[in-house]
PDB file of C-alpha atoms and ligand atoms in Angstrom:
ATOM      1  CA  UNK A   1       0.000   0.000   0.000  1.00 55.00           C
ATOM      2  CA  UNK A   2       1.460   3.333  -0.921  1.00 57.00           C
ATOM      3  CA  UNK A   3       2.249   5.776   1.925  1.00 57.00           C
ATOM      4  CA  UNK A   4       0.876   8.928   1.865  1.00 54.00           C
ATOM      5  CA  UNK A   5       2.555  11.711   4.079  1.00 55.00           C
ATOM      6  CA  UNK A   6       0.183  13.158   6.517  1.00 55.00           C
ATOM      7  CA  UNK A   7       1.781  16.206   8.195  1.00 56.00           C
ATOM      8  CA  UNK A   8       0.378  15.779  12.373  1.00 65.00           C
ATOM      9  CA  UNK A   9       1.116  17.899  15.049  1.00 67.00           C
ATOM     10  CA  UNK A  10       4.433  15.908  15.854  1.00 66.00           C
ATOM     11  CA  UNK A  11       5.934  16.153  12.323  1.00 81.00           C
ATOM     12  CA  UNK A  12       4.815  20.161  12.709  1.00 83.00           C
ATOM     13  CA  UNK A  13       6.516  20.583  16.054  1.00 88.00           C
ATOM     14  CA  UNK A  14       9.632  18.896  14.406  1.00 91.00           C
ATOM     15  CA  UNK A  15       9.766  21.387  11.315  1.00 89.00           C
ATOM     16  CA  UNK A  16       8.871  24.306  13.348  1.00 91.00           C
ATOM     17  CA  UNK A  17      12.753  23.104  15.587  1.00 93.00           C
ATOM     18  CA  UNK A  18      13.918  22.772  12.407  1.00 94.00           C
ATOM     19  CA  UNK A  19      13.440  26.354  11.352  1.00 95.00           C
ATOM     20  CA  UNK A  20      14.573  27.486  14.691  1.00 96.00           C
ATOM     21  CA  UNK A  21      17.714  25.583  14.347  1.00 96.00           C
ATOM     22  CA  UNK A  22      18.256  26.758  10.712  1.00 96.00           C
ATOM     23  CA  UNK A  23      18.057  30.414  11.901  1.00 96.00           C
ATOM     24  CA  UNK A  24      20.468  29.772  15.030  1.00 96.00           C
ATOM     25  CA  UNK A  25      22.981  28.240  12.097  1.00 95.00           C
ATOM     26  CA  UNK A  26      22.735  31.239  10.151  1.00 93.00           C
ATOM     27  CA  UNK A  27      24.294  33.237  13.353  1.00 93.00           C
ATOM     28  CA  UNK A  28      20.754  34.672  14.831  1.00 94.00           C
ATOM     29  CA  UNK A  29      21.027  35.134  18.081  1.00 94.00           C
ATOM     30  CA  UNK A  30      18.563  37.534  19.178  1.00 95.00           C
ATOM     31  CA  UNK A  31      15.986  36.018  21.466  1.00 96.00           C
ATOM     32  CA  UNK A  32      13.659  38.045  20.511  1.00 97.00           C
ATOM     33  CA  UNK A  33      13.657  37.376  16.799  1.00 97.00           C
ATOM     34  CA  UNK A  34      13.775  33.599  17.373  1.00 97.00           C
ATOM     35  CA  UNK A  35      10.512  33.446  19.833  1.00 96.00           C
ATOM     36  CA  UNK A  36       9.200  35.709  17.024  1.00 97.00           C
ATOM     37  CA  UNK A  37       9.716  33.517  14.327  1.00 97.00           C
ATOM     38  CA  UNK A  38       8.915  30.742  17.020  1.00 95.00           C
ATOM     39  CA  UNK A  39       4.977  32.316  17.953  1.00 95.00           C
ATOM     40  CA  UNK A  40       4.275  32.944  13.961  1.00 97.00           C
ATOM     41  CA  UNK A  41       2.613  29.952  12.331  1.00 96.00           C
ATOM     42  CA  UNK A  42       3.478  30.053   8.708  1.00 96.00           C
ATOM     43  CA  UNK A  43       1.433  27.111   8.218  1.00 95.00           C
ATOM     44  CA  UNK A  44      -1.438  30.036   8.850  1.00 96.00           C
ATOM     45  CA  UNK A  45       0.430  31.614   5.793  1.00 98.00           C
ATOM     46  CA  UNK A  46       0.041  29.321   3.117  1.00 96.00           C
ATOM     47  CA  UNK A  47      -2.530  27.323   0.906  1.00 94.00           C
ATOM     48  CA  UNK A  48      -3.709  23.919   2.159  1.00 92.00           C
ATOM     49  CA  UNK A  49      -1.641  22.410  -1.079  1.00 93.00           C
ATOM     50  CA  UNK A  50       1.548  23.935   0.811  1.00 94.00           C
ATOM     51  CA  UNK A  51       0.880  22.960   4.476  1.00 91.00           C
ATOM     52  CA  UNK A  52       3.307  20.118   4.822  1.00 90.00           C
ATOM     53  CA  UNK A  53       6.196  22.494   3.126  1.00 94.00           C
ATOM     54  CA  UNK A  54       5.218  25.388   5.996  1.00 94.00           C
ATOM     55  CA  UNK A  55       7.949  25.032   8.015  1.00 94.00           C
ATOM     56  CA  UNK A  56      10.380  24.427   5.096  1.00 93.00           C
ATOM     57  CA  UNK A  57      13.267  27.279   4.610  1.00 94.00           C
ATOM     58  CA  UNK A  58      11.720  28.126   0.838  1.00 95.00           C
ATOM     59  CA  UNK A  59       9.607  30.530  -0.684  1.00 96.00           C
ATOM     60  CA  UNK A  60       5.637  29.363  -1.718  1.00 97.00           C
ATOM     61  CA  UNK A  61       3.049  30.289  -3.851  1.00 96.00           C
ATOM     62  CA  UNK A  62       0.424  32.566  -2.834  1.00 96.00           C
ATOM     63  CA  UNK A  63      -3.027  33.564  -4.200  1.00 95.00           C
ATOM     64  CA  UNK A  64      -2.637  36.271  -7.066  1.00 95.00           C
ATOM     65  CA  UNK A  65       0.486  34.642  -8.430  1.00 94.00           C
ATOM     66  CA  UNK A  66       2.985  35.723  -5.596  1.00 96.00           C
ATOM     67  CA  UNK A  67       4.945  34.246  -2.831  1.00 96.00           C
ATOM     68  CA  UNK A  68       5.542  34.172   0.395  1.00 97.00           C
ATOM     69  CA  UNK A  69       9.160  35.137   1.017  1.00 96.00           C
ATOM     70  CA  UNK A  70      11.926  32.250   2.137  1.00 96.00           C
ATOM     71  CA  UNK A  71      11.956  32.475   6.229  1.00 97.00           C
ATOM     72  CA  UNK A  72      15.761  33.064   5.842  1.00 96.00           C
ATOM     73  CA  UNK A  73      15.458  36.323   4.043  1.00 97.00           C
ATOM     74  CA  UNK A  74      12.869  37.178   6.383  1.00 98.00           C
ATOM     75  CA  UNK A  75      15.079  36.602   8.844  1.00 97.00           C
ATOM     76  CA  UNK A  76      18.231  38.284   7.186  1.00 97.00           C
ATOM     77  CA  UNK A  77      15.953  41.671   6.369  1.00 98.00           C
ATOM     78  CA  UNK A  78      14.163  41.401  10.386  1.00 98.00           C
ATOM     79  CA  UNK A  79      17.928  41.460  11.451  1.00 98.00           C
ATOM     80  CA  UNK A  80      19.249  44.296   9.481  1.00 98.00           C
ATOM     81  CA  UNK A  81      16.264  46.721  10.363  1.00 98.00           C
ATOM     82  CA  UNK A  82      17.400  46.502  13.598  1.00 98.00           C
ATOM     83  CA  UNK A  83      13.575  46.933  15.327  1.00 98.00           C
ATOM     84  CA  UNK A  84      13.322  48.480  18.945  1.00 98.00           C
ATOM     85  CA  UNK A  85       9.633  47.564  20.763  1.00 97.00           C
ATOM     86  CA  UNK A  86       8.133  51.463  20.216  1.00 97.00           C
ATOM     87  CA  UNK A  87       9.350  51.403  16.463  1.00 98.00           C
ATOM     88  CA  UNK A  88       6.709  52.344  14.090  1.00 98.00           C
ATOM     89  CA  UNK A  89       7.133  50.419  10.597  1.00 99.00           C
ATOM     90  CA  UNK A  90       6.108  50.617   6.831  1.00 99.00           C
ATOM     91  CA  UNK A  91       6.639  47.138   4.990  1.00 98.00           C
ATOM     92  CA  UNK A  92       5.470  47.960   1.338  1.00 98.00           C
ATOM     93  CA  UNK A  93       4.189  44.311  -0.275  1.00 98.00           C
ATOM     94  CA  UNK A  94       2.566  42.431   2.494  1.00 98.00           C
ATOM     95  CA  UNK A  95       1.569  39.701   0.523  1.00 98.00           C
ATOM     96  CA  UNK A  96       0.257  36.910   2.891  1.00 98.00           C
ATOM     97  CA  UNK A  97       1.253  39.359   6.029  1.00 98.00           C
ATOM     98  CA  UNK A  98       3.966  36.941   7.449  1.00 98.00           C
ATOM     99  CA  UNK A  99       6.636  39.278   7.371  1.00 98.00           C
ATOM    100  CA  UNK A 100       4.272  41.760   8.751  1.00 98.00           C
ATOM    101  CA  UNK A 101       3.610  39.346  11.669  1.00 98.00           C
ATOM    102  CA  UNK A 102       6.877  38.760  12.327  1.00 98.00           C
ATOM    103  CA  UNK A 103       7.616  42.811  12.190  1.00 98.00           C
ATOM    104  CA  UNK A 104       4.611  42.868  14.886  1.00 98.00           C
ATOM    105  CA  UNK A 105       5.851  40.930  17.442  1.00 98.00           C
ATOM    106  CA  UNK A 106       9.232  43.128  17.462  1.00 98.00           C
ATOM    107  CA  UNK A 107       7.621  46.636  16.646  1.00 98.00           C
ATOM    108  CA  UNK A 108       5.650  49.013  18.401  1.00 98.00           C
ATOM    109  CA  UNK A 109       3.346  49.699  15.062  1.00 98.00           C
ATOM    110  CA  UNK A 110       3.468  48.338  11.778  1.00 98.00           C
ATOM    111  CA  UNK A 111       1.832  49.849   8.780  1.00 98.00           C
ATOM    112  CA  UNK A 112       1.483  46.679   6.078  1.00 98.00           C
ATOM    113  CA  UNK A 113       0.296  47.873   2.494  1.00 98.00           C
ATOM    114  CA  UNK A 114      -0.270  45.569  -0.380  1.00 98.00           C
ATOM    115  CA  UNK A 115      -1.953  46.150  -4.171  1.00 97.00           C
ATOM    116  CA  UNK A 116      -4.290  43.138  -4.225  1.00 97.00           C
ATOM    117  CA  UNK A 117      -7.311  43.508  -2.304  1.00 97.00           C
ATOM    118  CA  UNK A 118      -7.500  39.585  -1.692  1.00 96.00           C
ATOM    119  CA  UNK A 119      -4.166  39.114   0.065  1.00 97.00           C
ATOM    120  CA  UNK A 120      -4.918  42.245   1.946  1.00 98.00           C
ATOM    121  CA  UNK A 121      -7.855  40.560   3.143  1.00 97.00           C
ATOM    122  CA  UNK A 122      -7.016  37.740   3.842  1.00 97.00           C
ATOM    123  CA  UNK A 123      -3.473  38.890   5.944  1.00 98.00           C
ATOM    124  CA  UNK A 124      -5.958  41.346   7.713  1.00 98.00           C
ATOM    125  CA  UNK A 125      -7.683  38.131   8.772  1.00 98.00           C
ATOM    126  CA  UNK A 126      -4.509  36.175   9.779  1.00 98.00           C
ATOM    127  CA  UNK A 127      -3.343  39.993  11.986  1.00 98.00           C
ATOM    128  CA  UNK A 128      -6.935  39.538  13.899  1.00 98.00           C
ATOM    129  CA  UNK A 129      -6.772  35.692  14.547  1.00 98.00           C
ATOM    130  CA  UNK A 130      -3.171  36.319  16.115  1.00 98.00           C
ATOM    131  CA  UNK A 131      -4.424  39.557  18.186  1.00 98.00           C
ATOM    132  CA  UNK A 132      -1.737  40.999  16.246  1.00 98.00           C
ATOM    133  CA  UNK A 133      -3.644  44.508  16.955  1.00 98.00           C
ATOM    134  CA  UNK A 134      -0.934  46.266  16.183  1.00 98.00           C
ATOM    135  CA  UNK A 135      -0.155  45.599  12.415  1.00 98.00           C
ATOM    136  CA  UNK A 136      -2.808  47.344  10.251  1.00 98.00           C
ATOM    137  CA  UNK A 137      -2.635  45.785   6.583  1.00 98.00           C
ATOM    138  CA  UNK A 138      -3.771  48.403   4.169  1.00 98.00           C
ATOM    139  CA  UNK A 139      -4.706  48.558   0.511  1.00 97.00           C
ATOM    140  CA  UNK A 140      -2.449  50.525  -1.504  1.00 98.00           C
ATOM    141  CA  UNK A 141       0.060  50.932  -3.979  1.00 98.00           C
ATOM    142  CA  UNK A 142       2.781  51.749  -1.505  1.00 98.00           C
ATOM    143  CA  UNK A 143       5.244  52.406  -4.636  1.00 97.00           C
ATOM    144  CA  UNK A 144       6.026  55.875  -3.170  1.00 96.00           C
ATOM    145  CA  UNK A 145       5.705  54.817   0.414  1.00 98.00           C
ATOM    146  CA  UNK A 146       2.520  55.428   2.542  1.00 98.00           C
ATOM    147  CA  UNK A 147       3.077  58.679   3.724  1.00 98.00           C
ATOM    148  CA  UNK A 148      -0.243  59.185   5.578  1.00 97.00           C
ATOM    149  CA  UNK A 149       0.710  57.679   8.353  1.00 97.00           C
ATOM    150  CA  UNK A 150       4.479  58.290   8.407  1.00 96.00           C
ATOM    151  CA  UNK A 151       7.221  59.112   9.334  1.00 98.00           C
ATOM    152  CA  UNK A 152       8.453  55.477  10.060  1.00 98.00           C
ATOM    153  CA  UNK A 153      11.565  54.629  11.813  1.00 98.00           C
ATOM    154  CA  UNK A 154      11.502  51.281   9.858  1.00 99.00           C
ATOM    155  CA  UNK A 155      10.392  50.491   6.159  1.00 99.00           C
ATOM    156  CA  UNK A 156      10.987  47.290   4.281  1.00 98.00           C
ATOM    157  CA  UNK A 157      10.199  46.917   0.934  1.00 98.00           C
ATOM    158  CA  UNK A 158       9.029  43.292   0.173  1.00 98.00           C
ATOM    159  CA  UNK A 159       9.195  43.746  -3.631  1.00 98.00           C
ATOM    160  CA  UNK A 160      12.277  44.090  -5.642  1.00 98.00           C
ATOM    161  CA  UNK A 161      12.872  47.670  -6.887  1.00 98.00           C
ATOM    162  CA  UNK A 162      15.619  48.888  -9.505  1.00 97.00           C
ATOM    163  CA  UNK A 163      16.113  51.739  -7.199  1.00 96.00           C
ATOM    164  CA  UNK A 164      14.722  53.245  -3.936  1.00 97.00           C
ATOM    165  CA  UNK A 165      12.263  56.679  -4.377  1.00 94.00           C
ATOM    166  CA  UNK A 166      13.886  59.340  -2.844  1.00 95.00           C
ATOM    167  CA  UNK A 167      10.425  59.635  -1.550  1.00 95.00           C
ATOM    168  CA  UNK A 168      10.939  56.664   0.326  1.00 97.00           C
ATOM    169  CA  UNK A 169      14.070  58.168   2.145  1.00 97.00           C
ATOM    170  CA  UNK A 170      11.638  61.286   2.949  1.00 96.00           C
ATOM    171  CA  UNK A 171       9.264  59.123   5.104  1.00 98.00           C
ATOM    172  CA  UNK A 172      12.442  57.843   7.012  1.00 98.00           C
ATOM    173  CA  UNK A 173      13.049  59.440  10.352  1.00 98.00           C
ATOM    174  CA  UNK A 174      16.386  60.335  11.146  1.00 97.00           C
ATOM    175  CA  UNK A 175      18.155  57.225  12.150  1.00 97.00           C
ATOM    176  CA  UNK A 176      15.847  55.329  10.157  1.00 98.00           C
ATOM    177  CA  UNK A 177      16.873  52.115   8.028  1.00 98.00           C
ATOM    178  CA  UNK A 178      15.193  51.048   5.128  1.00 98.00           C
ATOM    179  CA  UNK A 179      15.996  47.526   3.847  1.00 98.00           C
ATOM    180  CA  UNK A 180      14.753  46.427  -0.320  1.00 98.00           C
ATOM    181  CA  UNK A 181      15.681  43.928  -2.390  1.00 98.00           C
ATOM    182  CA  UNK A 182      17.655  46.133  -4.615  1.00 98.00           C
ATOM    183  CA  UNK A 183      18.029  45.189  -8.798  1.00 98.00           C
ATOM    184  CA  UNK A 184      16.308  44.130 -12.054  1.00 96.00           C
ATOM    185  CA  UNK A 185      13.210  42.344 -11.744  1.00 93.00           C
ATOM    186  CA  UNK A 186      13.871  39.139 -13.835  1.00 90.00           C
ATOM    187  CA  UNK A 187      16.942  37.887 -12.349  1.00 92.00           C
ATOM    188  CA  UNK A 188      18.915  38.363  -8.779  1.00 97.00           C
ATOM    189  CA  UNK A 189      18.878  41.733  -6.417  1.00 98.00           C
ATOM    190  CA  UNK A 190      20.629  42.140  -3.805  1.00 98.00           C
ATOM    191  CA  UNK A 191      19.267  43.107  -0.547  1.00 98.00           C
ATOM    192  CA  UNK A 192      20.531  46.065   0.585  1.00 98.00           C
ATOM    193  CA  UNK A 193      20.359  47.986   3.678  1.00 98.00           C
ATOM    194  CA  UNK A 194      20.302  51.471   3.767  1.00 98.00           C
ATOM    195  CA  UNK A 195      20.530  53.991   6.905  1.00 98.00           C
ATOM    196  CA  UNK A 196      19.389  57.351   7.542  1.00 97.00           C
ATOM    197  CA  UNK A 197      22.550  59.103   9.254  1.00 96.00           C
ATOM    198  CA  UNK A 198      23.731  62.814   9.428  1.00 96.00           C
ATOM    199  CA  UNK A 199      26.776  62.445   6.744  1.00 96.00           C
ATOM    200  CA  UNK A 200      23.838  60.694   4.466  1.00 95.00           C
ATOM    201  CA  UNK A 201      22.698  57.400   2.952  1.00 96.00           C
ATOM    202  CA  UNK A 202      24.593  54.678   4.182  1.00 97.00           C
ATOM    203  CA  UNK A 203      24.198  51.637   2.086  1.00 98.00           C
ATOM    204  CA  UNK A 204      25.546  47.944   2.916  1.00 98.00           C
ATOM    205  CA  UNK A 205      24.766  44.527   0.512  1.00 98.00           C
ATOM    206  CA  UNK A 206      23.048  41.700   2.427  1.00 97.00           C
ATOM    207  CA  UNK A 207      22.245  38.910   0.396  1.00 96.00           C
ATOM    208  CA  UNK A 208      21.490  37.947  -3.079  1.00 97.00           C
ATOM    209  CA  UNK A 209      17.239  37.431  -3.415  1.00 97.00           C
ATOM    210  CA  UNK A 210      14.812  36.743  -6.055  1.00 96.00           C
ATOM    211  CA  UNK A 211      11.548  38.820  -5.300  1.00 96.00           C
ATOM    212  CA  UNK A 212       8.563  39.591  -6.976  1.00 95.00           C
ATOM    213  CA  UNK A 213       8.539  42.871  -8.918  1.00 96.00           C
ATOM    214  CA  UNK A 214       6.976  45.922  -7.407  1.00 97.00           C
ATOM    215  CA  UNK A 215       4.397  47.090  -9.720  1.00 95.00           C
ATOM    216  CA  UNK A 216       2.698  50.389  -9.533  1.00 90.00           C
ATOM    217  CA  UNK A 217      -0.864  51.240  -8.571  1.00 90.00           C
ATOM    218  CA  UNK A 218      -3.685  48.918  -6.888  1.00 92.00           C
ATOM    219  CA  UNK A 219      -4.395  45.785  -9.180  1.00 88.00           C
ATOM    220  CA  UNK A 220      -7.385  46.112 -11.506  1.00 76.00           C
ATOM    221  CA  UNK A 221      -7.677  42.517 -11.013  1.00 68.00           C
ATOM    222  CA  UNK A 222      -8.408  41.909  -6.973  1.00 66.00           C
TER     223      UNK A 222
HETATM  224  N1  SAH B 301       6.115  39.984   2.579  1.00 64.61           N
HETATM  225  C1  SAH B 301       5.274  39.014   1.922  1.00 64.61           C
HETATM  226  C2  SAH B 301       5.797  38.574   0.574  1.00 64.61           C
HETATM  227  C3  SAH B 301       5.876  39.690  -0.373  1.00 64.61           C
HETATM  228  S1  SAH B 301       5.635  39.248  -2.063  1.00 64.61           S
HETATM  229  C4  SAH B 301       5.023  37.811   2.817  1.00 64.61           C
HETATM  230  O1  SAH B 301       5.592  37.727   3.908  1.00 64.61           O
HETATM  231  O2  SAH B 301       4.217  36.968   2.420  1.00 64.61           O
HETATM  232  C5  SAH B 301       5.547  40.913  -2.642  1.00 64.61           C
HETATM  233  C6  SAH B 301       4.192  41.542  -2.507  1.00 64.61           C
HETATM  234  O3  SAH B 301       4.318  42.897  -2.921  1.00 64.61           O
HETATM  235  C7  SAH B 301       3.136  40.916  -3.414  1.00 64.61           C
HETATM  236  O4  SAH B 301       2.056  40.485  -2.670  1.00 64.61           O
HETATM  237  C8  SAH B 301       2.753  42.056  -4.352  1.00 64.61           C
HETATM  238  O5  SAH B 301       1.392  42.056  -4.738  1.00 64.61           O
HETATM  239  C9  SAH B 301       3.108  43.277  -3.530  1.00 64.61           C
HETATM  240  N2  SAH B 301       3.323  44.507  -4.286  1.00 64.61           N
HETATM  241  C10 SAH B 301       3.967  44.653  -5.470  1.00 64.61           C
HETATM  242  N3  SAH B 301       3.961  45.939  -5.850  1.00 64.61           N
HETATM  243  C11 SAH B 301       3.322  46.640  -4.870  1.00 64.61           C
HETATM  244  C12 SAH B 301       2.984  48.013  -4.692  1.00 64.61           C
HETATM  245  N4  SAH B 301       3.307  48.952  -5.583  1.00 64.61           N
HETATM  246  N5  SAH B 301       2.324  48.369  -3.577  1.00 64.61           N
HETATM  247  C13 SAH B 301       1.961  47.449  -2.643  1.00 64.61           C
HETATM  248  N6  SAH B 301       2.240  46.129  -2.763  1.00 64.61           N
HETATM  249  C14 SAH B 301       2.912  45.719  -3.865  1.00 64.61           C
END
């Protein structure tokens, strides 16, 4: 008889140490980043077709033909912003809101916009089932930031951008660090790290990424 794999709560409590352990390997240190990653369910995250790859270190597929970013580059851009608890935060691309999760349990406020109305939704829905009151997950095209509700000591762009608005920089309070997946949109960028300091716009490489392109305006289709 053919065995079909079945995740259960033991084989999810297994992955879940799995990621934990992948992040530790990767040099992350910070207890609070690890319980963070530790009290988000990404199997909340994802379609039922992706439930037993959850916990897996890899980007999925989302509704409206996007993806839900690899935990380690979540992890590698959480790092670099460098979050303090009263930090208020703009993450442009929220997608299925797990970033935005993740930036909630670290953050004093965070400010999550996204152009389809459907994954806006339905992260909205995942903030409220994890009394994540704090993360408010907007419909927008946050292409030049959201500045309504700026400034932000924080902003990640979760979209890969040729290069950063200076509008972007303008919502950025002093001290402020914004951190987007810099480069063309069909092949590698490099995450990049900028800070806000008196001499100027510091900029440091993190990691090569492959992310979905940031497109401008709210999508016609929802
Ligand atoms: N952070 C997400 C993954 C982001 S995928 C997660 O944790 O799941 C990138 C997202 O950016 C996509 O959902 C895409 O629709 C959105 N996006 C692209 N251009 C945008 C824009 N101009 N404004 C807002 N969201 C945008």
């Amino acid at each position: 008889m053919p065995v079909r794999f079945v995740p259960d709560e033991k084989d999810e409590a297994v992955a879940r140490a799995e990621l934990l352990l992948m992040l530790r390997k990767r040099g992350i240190r910070d207890t609070r980043i690890l319980r963070a990653f530790e009290q988000v369910p990404r199997d909340l995250f994802v379609t039922a077709d992706f439930h037993d790859l959850a916990w897996a270190d890899q980007a999925l597929p989302i509704a409206c033909g996007q993806t839900i970013s690899q935990p380690a580059v979540v992890a590698t851009a959480t790092v670099a912003l460098d979050l303090a608890p009263g930090h208020s935060v703009l993450e442009i691309g929220a997608g299925s809101g797990y970033q935005a999760a993740i930036l909630g349990h670290l953050a004093g406020r965070v400010v999550a916009v996204e152009r389809f109305r459907t994954l806006a939704r339905a992260a909205a829905e995942r903030m409220k089932k994890l009394g994540l009151s704090n993360v408010e997950v907007l419909v927008a095209d946050g292409s030049n930031g959201y500045p309504a509700r700026g400034p932000y000591d924080r902003i990640l762009i979760s979209a890969a951008i040729e290069e950063v608005p200076p509008a972007l920089f303008d919502q950025l309070l002093p001290g402020g660090v914004l951190v987007a997946p810099v480069g063309p949109h069909d092949g590698t960028q490099m995450l990049t790290r900028f800070e806000r300091t008196p001499e100027g716009i510091v900029r440091r490489d993190l990691l090569p990424v492959r992310f979905v392109p940031l497109l401008p305006g709210v999508a016609s289709v929802l």
